[in-house]
Amino acid sequence: MDTFFISHGDPMVGIDESFAVRELLKSWRKQTLRQAPKSIVVVSGHWETSDPSVNVVSGPNPTIHDFDRRPERHRLFQIQYPAPGAPKLAKRVRELLIKSGFSNINEDETRGLDHGAWIPLMLMYPEANIPVCQLSVQPQLDATHHFNMGRALSPLREEGVLIIGSGAATHNLDIVGPVDGRILHWASEFDAWLKECLLNGRYEDINNYEEKAPHAKIAHPWPEHLYPLHVALGAAGEEAKAELIHHSWQDASLSYASYRFIMKK
């Protein structure tokens, strides 16, 4: 089972046909991953904790509407994505992290799926019949920590588990341009650097992106939306091959670049 990083973007992706990334998500089972996973782990930029945490939910996952109530989003608050929880998988995630030297792995028995998880999944697997658990990110720690978390989870691939990092290739909501405007130079240059590093296997540079990448602090003032990429990359292995599976832009600065990490056979 390959691993994936998806730039999930605006919650409106769930209902607004104008977002190009919808095509990737809606055609997922026909074009990207025809093999049905037994269960799914999502690492979302919208779950931040001081220590790694997994949601251990028995029964359907609650749907978390973790975004503001602007008028155009009203319909989103009516949507539920009751995918089954995956308590056995969550405990397996915890076990693998502890085995790899991580400590203080918390279990959350009440938290459901945030929009970084359920918005993409409702388009990828609309039947909501595949068990899902989430793993949090630690924004106060570095990229290597998250890469190593992913590496700890690598055995899950052989167990039929789909590992998805859900974040954003660029994520600065304070600096956006016109909808149809030219891509802002800092966003374009960071996005191109990320693509070049991934496609050429420069994963150590990815782990040190704050020092290596152009405009890193502008493209990601806070790291929580990039760290899911490090987890997905680490889970695929250091010799994995990256493939760009989607690329589009929103508001001249938000990249929807999404990647598949193909494990070495």
XYZ file of C-alpha atoms in Angstrom:
265
model
C 0.000 0.000 0.000
C 1.539 3.306 -1.099
C 1.192 6.407 1.077
C -0.206 9.793 0.086
C -0.059 13.485 0.862
C -3.202 15.400 -0.080
C -3.538 19.164 -0.016
C -7.099 19.276 1.270
C -7.530 23.039 1.009
C -10.704 24.980 1.641
C -13.595 23.093 3.298
C -15.695 24.213 0.313
C -13.886 21.525 -1.685
C -16.562 19.240 -0.273
C -19.417 20.934 -2.146
C -18.024 23.466 -4.644
C -17.476 21.946 -8.087
C -15.096 24.737 -9.105
C -12.218 23.278 -7.064
C -9.973 21.289 -9.390
C -8.751 18.963 -6.640
C -12.227 17.416 -6.505
C -11.410 15.494 -9.677
C -8.495 13.765 -7.956
C -10.627 12.850 -4.968
C -13.790 11.793 -6.798
C -11.854 9.589 -9.250
C -9.665 8.151 -6.478
C -10.810 4.536 -6.725
C -10.745 4.464 -10.520
C -7.590 6.421 -11.228
C -5.338 6.518 -8.157
C -5.854 3.603 -5.788
C -8.022 0.779 -7.065
C -7.087 -1.490 -4.180
C -9.548 -0.958 -1.332
C -7.793 -0.394 2.003
C -8.814 -2.385 5.050
C -8.634 0.792 7.132
C -7.230 4.318 6.967
C -4.953 6.465 9.127
C -5.224 10.197 8.475
C -2.637 12.639 9.782
C -4.339 16.027 9.557
C -2.930 19.490 10.013
C -6.085 20.296 11.972
C -5.277 18.130 14.975
C -2.425 19.653 16.975
C -1.280 18.215 20.311
C 1.835 18.484 22.452
C 2.313 14.687 22.341
C 1.243 12.261 19.620
C -2.413 11.301 20.015
C -4.673 8.798 18.297
C -8.457 8.793 18.351
C -9.741 5.471 19.646
C -13.405 5.511 18.646
C -15.783 2.568 18.899
C -18.741 3.012 16.592
C -19.104 5.792 14.004
C -16.629 8.670 14.071
C -18.221 12.009 14.978
C -17.971 14.603 12.196
C -16.153 17.721 13.399
C -17.191 20.940 11.628
C -14.063 22.860 12.577
C -14.493 25.959 10.412
C -16.365 29.231 10.551
C -20.043 29.643 9.704
C -19.827 31.937 6.694
C -23.039 31.733 4.607
C -21.637 29.730 1.713
C -20.542 27.004 4.142
C -24.000 26.470 5.626
C -24.526 23.223 3.693
C -21.312 21.775 5.075
C -22.696 21.863 8.596
C -25.482 19.567 7.455
C -23.073 16.909 6.198
C -22.091 13.944 8.334
C -19.367 11.445 7.477
C -19.952 8.595 9.947
C -17.049 6.348 8.950
C -16.503 3.579 11.491
C -13.865 4.184 14.099
C -10.793 1.968 14.008
C -9.918 1.297 17.669
C -7.747 -1.752 16.921
C -5.817 0.216 14.310
C -5.436 3.169 16.682
C -3.943 0.906 19.330
C -1.674 -0.630 16.681
C -0.499 2.885 15.757
C 0.245 3.573 19.402
C 2.083 0.255 19.738
C 4.281 0.962 16.694
C 5.151 4.460 17.912
C 6.138 3.193 21.362
C 8.184 0.387 19.795
C 10.093 3.024 17.803
C 10.971 5.053 20.885
C 8.127 7.561 21.054
C 6.658 8.147 24.496
C 3.505 9.699 25.923
C 1.239 8.482 23.145
C -2.244 9.573 24.143
C -5.568 7.963 23.320
C -8.601 10.162 22.709
C -11.860 8.235 22.930
C -14.187 11.114 22.025
C -12.592 12.982 19.129
C -13.956 12.313 15.659
C -12.750 13.341 12.210
C -11.811 16.960 11.491
C -12.348 18.464 8.054
C -8.790 17.637 7.009
C -9.943 14.018 7.173
C -13.639 13.882 6.321
C -13.754 16.418 3.489
C -11.325 14.430 1.287
C -12.672 11.068 2.452
C -16.291 11.914 1.649
C -15.244 12.353 -1.984
C -12.793 9.426 -2.058
C -14.949 6.899 -0.195
C -18.468 8.378 -0.088
C -20.026 5.229 1.388
C -18.196 5.977 4.671
C -17.733 2.250 5.259
C -13.961 2.022 5.778
C -12.703 2.293 9.384
C -10.697 5.468 10.017
C -8.513 6.760 12.823
C -6.499 9.958 13.093
C -3.020 10.747 14.361
C -2.153 14.258 15.542
C 0.801 16.507 14.669
C 3.086 18.316 17.110
C 3.714 21.801 15.678
C 6.261 22.660 18.391
C 8.525 19.831 17.161
C 10.438 19.543 13.896
C 9.937 17.843 10.564
C 12.319 14.991 11.378
C 10.138 14.060 14.357
C 7.196 13.664 11.991
C 9.238 11.805 9.374
C 10.259 9.368 12.099
C 6.646 8.990 13.215
C 5.841 7.967 9.666
C 8.744 5.542 9.562
C 7.413 3.913 12.731
C 4.079 3.365 10.976
C 5.620 1.789 7.876
C 4.557 -1.797 8.795
C 0.926 -0.738 8.430
C 1.337 -0.631 4.660
C 1.798 -4.402 4.615
C -1.350 -4.764 6.713
C -3.633 -3.163 4.142
C -3.751 0.220 5.874
C -3.864 3.406 3.809
C -1.778 6.204 5.349
C -2.791 9.711 4.267
C -1.143 12.956 5.235
C -3.703 15.743 4.820
C -2.395 19.299 4.833
C -1.282 21.873 2.262
C 1.744 22.354 0.039
C 1.582 26.071 0.872
C -0.514 27.508 3.665
C -0.473 31.219 4.425
C -4.047 32.413 4.756
C -2.929 35.961 5.551
C -1.379 36.529 2.131
C -3.631 35.667 -0.772
C -4.074 37.186 -4.183
C -6.996 37.614 -6.598
C -8.809 34.454 -7.650
C -7.620 34.715 -11.254
C -4.356 36.501 -10.524
C -0.774 35.492 -11.152
C 0.622 33.065 -8.572
C 2.529 34.996 -5.905
C 6.259 34.509 -6.377
C 7.024 33.172 -2.902
C 4.306 30.530 -3.188
C 5.384 29.495 -6.659
C 9.043 29.220 -5.676
C 8.383 27.215 -2.507
C 5.979 24.911 -4.353
C 8.507 24.335 -7.156
C 11.268 23.622 -4.620
C 9.068 21.107 -2.824
C 8.229 19.347 -6.068
C 11.863 19.248 -7.228
C 13.062 17.819 -3.901
C 10.358 15.178 -3.741
C 10.637 13.998 -7.337
C 14.428 13.762 -7.046
C 14.499 11.997 -3.695
C 16.057 14.843 -1.712
C 14.202 13.856 1.404
C 16.816 15.140 3.826
C 16.257 18.603 2.361
C 12.515 18.122 2.907
C 13.203 17.336 6.563
C 15.238 20.533 6.792
C 12.901 22.655 4.704
C 12.985 25.626 7.094
C 16.677 26.127 6.291
C 16.725 24.800 2.713
C 13.517 25.998 1.066
C 12.981 29.460 -0.418
C 10.400 31.534 1.470
C 9.740 28.677 3.913
C 8.458 30.907 6.691
C 6.109 32.763 4.351
C 4.768 29.623 2.698
C 4.247 28.005 6.109
C 4.202 30.539 8.962
C 3.257 27.555 11.112
C 4.275 24.022 10.152
C 1.161 22.012 11.005
C -0.091 21.762 7.405
C 3.248 20.537 6.034
C 4.066 17.992 8.730
C 1.479 15.487 7.417
C 3.653 15.264 4.288
C 6.638 14.248 6.409
C 4.626 11.500 8.082
C 3.414 10.113 4.753
C 6.912 10.308 3.313
C 8.490 8.602 6.324
C 5.914 5.811 6.197
C 6.794 5.078 2.574
C 10.490 4.627 3.340
C 13.647 6.515 2.485
C 13.893 4.861 -0.934
C 10.296 5.595 -1.917
C 9.632 7.329 -5.222
C 7.424 10.417 -5.174
C 4.846 11.106 -7.865
C 2.887 14.339 -8.297
C -0.761 13.267 -8.659
C -2.453 16.664 -8.655
C -1.568 20.322 -8.933
C -3.784 23.398 -8.843
C -3.977 26.769 -7.095
C -6.459 28.822 -5.103
C -6.304 32.565 -4.477
C -2.881 32.882 -6.143
C -0.993 31.438 -3.168
C -2.568 28.189 -1.917
C -1.083 25.168 -3.664
C -3.084 21.951 -3.894
C -0.035 19.906 -4.914
C -0.629 16.307 -3.833
C 1.772 13.382 -3.939
C 1.885 9.609 -3.989
C 4.846 7.902 -2.356
C 5.495 4.611 -4.072
C 7.198 2.124 -1.801
C 10.246 0.261 -3.020
C 9.313 -3.290 -4.012
